[in-house]
XYZ file of C-alpha atoms in Angstrom:
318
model
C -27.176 261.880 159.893
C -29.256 260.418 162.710
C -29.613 256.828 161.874
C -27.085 254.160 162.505
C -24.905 254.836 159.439
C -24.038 258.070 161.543
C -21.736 255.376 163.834
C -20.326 253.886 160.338
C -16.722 253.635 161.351
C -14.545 252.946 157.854
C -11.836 249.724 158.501
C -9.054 248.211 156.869
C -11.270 246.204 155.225
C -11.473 249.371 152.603
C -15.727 249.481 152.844
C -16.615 252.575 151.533
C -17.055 255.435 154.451
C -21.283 256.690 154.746
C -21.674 259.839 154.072
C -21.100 261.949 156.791
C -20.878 265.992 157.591
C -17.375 265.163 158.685
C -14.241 263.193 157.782
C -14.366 260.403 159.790
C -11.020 257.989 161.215
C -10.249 254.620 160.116
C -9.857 252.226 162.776
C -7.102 250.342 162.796
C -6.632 246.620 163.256
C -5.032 247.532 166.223
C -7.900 249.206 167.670
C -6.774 252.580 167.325
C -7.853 255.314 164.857
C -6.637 257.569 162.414
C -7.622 260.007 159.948
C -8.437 259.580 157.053
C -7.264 262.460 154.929
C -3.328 263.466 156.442
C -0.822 266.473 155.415
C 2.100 265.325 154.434
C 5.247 266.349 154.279
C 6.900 264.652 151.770
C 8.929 265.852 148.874
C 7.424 269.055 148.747
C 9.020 270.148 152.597
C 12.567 269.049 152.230
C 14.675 270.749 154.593
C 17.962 272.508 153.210
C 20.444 270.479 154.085
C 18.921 269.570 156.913
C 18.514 273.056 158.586
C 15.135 274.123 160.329
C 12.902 276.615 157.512
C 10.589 278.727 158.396
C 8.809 277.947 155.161
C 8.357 274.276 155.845
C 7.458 275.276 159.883
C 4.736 278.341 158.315
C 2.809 276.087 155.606
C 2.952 272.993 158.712
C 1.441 275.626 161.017
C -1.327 276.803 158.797
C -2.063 273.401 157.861
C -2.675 272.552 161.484
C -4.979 275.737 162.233
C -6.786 274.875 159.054
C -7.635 271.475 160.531
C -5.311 268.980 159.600
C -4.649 266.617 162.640
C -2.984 264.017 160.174
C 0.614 264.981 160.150
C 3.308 262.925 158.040
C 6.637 263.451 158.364
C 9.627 261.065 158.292
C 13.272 261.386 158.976
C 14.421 260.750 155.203
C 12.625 264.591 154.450
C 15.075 265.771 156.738
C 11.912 268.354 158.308
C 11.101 266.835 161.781
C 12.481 269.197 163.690
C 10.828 271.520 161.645
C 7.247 269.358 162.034
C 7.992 269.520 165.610
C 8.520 273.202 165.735
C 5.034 273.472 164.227
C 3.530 271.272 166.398
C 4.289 273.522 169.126
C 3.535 276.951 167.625
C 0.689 275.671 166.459
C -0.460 275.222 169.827
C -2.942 272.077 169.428
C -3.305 269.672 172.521
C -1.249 266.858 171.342
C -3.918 264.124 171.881
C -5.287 265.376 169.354
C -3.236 265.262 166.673
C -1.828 261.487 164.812
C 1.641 262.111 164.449
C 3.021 259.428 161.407
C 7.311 259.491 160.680
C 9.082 256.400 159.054
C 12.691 254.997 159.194
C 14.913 254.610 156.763
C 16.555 251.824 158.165
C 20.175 252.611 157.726
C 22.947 250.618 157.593
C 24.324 249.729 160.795
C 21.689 251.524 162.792
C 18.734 250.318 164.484
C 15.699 250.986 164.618
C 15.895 251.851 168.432
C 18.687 254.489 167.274
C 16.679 255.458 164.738
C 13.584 256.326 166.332
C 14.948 257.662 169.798
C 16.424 260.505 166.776
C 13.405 261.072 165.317
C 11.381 261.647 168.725
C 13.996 263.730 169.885
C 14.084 265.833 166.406
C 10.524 265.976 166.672
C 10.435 267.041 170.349
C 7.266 264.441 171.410
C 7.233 261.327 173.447
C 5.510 258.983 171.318
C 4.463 259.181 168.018
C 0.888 257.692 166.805
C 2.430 255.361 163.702
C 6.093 254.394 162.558
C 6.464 253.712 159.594
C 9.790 251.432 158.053
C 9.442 253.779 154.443
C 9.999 250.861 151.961
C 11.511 247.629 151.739
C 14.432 247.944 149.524
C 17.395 248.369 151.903
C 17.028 244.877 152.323
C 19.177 242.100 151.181
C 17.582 239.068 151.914
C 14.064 238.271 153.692
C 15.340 237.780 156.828
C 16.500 241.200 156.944
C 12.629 242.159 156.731
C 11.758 239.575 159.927
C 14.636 240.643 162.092
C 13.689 244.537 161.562
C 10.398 243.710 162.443
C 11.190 242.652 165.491
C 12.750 245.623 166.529
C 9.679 247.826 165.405
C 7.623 245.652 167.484
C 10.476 246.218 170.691
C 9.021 250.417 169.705
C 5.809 248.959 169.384
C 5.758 247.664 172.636
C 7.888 250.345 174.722
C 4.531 252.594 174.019
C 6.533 255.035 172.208
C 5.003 254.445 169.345
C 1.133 253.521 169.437
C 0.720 251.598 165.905
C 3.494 250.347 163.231
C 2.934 249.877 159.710
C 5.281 249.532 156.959
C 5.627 252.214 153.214
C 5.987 250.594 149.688
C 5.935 247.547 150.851
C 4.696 245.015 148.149
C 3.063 241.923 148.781
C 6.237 239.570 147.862
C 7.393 241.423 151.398
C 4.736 241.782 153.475
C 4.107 237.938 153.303
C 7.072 237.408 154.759
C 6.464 238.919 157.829
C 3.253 237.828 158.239
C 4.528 234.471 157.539
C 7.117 234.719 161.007
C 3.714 235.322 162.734
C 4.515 238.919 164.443
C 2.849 239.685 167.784
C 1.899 242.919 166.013
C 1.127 242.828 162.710
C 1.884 245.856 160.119
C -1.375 248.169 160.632
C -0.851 250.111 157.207
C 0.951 249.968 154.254
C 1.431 253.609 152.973
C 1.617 253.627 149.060
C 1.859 255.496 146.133
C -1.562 255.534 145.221
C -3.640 256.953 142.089
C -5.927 256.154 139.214
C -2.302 255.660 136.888
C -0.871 253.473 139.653
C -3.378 251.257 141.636
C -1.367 248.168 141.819
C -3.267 245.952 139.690
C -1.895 243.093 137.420
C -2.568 240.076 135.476
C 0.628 238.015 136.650
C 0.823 236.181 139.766
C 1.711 238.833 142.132
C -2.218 239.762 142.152
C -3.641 242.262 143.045
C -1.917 244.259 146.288
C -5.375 245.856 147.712
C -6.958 242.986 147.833
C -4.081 241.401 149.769
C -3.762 244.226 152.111
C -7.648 244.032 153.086
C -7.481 240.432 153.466
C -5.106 240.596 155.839
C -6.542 243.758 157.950
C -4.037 246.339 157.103
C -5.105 249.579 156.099
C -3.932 251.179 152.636
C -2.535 254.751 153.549
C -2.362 256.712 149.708
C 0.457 259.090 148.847
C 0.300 261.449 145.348
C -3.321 261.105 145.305
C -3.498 263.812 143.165
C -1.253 262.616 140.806
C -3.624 262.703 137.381
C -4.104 266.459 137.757
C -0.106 267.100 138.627
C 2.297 265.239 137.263
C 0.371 262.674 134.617
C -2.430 265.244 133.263
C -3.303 264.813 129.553
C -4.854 261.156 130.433
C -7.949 259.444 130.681
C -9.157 260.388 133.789
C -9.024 263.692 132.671
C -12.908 264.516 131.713
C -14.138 262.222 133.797
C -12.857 264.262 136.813
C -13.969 267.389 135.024
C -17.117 266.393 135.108
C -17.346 265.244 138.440
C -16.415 268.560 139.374
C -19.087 270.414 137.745
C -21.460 267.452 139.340
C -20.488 268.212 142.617
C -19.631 271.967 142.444
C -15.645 271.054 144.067
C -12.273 270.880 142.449
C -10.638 268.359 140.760
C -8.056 267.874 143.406
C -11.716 267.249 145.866
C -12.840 264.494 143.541
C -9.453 263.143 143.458
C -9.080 262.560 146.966
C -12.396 261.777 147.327
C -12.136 258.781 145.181
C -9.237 257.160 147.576
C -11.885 257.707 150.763
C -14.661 256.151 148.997
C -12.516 253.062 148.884
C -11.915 253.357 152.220
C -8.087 254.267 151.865
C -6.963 257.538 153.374
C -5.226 260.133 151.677
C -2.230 262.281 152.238
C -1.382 265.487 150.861
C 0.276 268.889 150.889
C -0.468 272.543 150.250
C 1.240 275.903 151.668
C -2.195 277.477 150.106
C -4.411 277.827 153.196
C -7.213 278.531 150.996
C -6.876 275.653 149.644
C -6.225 273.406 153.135
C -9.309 274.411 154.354
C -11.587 273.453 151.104
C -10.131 269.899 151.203
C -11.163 269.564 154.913
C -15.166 271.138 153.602
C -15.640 270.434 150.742
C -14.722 266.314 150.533
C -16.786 265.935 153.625
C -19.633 267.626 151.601
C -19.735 264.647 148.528
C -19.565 261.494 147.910
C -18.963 259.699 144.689
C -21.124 256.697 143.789
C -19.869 252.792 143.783
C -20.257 253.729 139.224
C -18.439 257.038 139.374
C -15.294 255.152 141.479
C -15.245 252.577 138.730
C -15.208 254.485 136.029
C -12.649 256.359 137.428
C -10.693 253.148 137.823
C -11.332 251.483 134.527
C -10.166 254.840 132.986
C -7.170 255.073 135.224
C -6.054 251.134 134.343
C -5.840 252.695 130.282
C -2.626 254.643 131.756
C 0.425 253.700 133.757
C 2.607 256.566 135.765
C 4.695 255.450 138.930
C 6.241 259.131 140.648
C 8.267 257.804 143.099
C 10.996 254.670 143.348
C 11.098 254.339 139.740
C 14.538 253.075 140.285
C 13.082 250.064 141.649
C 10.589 248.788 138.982
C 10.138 248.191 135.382
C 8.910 251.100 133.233
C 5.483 248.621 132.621
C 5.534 247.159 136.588
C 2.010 248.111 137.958
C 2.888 246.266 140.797
């Protein structure tokens, strides 16, 4: 831990994080850093019709005293006023905690109105990335330039210190980077798992690979997929085992196979038992470059998509 892989800082460029004592950040094209393993509050916190729970504000609290800086919200969960709430009970100096929620982009709103809500839901003056949560509002390309122009307006204002983009595929990323922004998307947050690792053999290639060639970081959501919804595959034993190897959980190796890519992870527990193993016990292993194959080439045998299935093909690996 003394030499220089000690000051190994993980990129967009998805190299494979040293092993470390600790969880380290990702830094960010745009020179700032995250972390690389985020609590999210996704489909699992949905506020009730919108109305502040104290189950939703408990689990975000203990997740925050359990160590989890990384907190993911977005307006579409309808929780930020609850994520907020925690925030403040919680009673963590805000710098430092990353703060991630995402727009919907609604019809007739924009993103200004959008995001001037969400800060005041949330109760903070800036938030550390916005997110626009997934391309398919969008009727025509230029809808995806002219919105990112208006998340670079946030991006400047300082109200938001990076902006990134969800489910975005590369058919729409490359049309933004094609208007040459100022500010460049910093992440793409995806649904990411050995059953969906957007891999194909058409022309749309391989999205990964476009993401690190063009410096922006791949954020994974569901990472623990294969043992929740999709077990009874492939990956199955070959996570076992790892396991036993390592003396962790399942859920451990699973998330530690996204790091060791160099793509952080978000994910969600109310079990505090359980929030505080993922923040020891993936900083305690680390999987070799054989044992992340394998646990890809097993993964490519099966295809499960949890989220937006509306939007693709029951075969699109995209």
């Amino acid at each position: 831990m003394h030499s220089i892989t000690s000051h190994f800082q993980p990129d967009a460029s998805g190299a494979t994080p040293k092993q470390l004592d600790y969880l380290p950040n990702l830094k960010l094209s745009d020179g700032n850093e995250m972390p690389m393993l985020g609590y999210g509050l996704g489909t699992a916190n949905f506020a009730k019709k919108g109305a502040p729970t104290d189950e939703i504000n408990n689990s975000t609290v203990t997740a925050i005293k359990a160590g989890f800086y990384h907190l993911d919200g977005a307006e579409s969960y309808g929780n930020e006023a609850e994520l907020g709430a925690a925030i403040k009970k919680s009673d963590v100096d805000r710098t430092k905690l990353f703060v991630t929620t995402k727009t919907s982009c609604r019809r007739g709103e924009t993103i200004e109105q959008a995001f001037s809500r969400s800060l005041q839901k949330l109760g903070l003056d800036y938030v550390d990335l916005y997110l626009i949560h997934s391309p398919f509002w969008a009727e025509k390309p230029e809808d995806l330039v002219a919105k990112w122009a208006e998340m670079e307006a946030i991006k400047e204002s300082g109200r938001a210190k990076s902006i990134g983009v969800s489910n975005y595929l590369k058919e729409h990323l490359e049309v933004i980077l094609a208007a040459k922004p100022k500010y460049p998307p910093v992440v793409n947050q995806i649904e990411y798992h050995p059953y969906l690792q957007h891999v194909t053999d058409g022309e749309t290639g391989d999205l990964l690979e476009y993401l690190r060639t063009n410096n922006i970081a791949v954020e994974a959501y569901a990472p623990l997929t294969a043992i929740t919804k999709a077990k009874g595959g492939p990956v199955d034993p070959i996570y076992a085992a790892l396991a036993k190897k390592y003396g962790v959980t399942e859920g451990e190796v699973a998330l530690r196979w996204c790091l060791d890519q160099g793509i952080v992870a978000v994910t969600t527990s109310s079990n505090e038992q359980r929030l505080h193993a993922f923040l020891s016990k993936v900083p305690s292993f680390k999987l070799t470059p054989k044992e992340v194959e394998d646990i890809a080439k097993a993964g490519r045998q099966k295809h499960y998509r949890g989220f937006w299935t509306n939007k693709f093909k029951e075969d699109d690996r995209r």
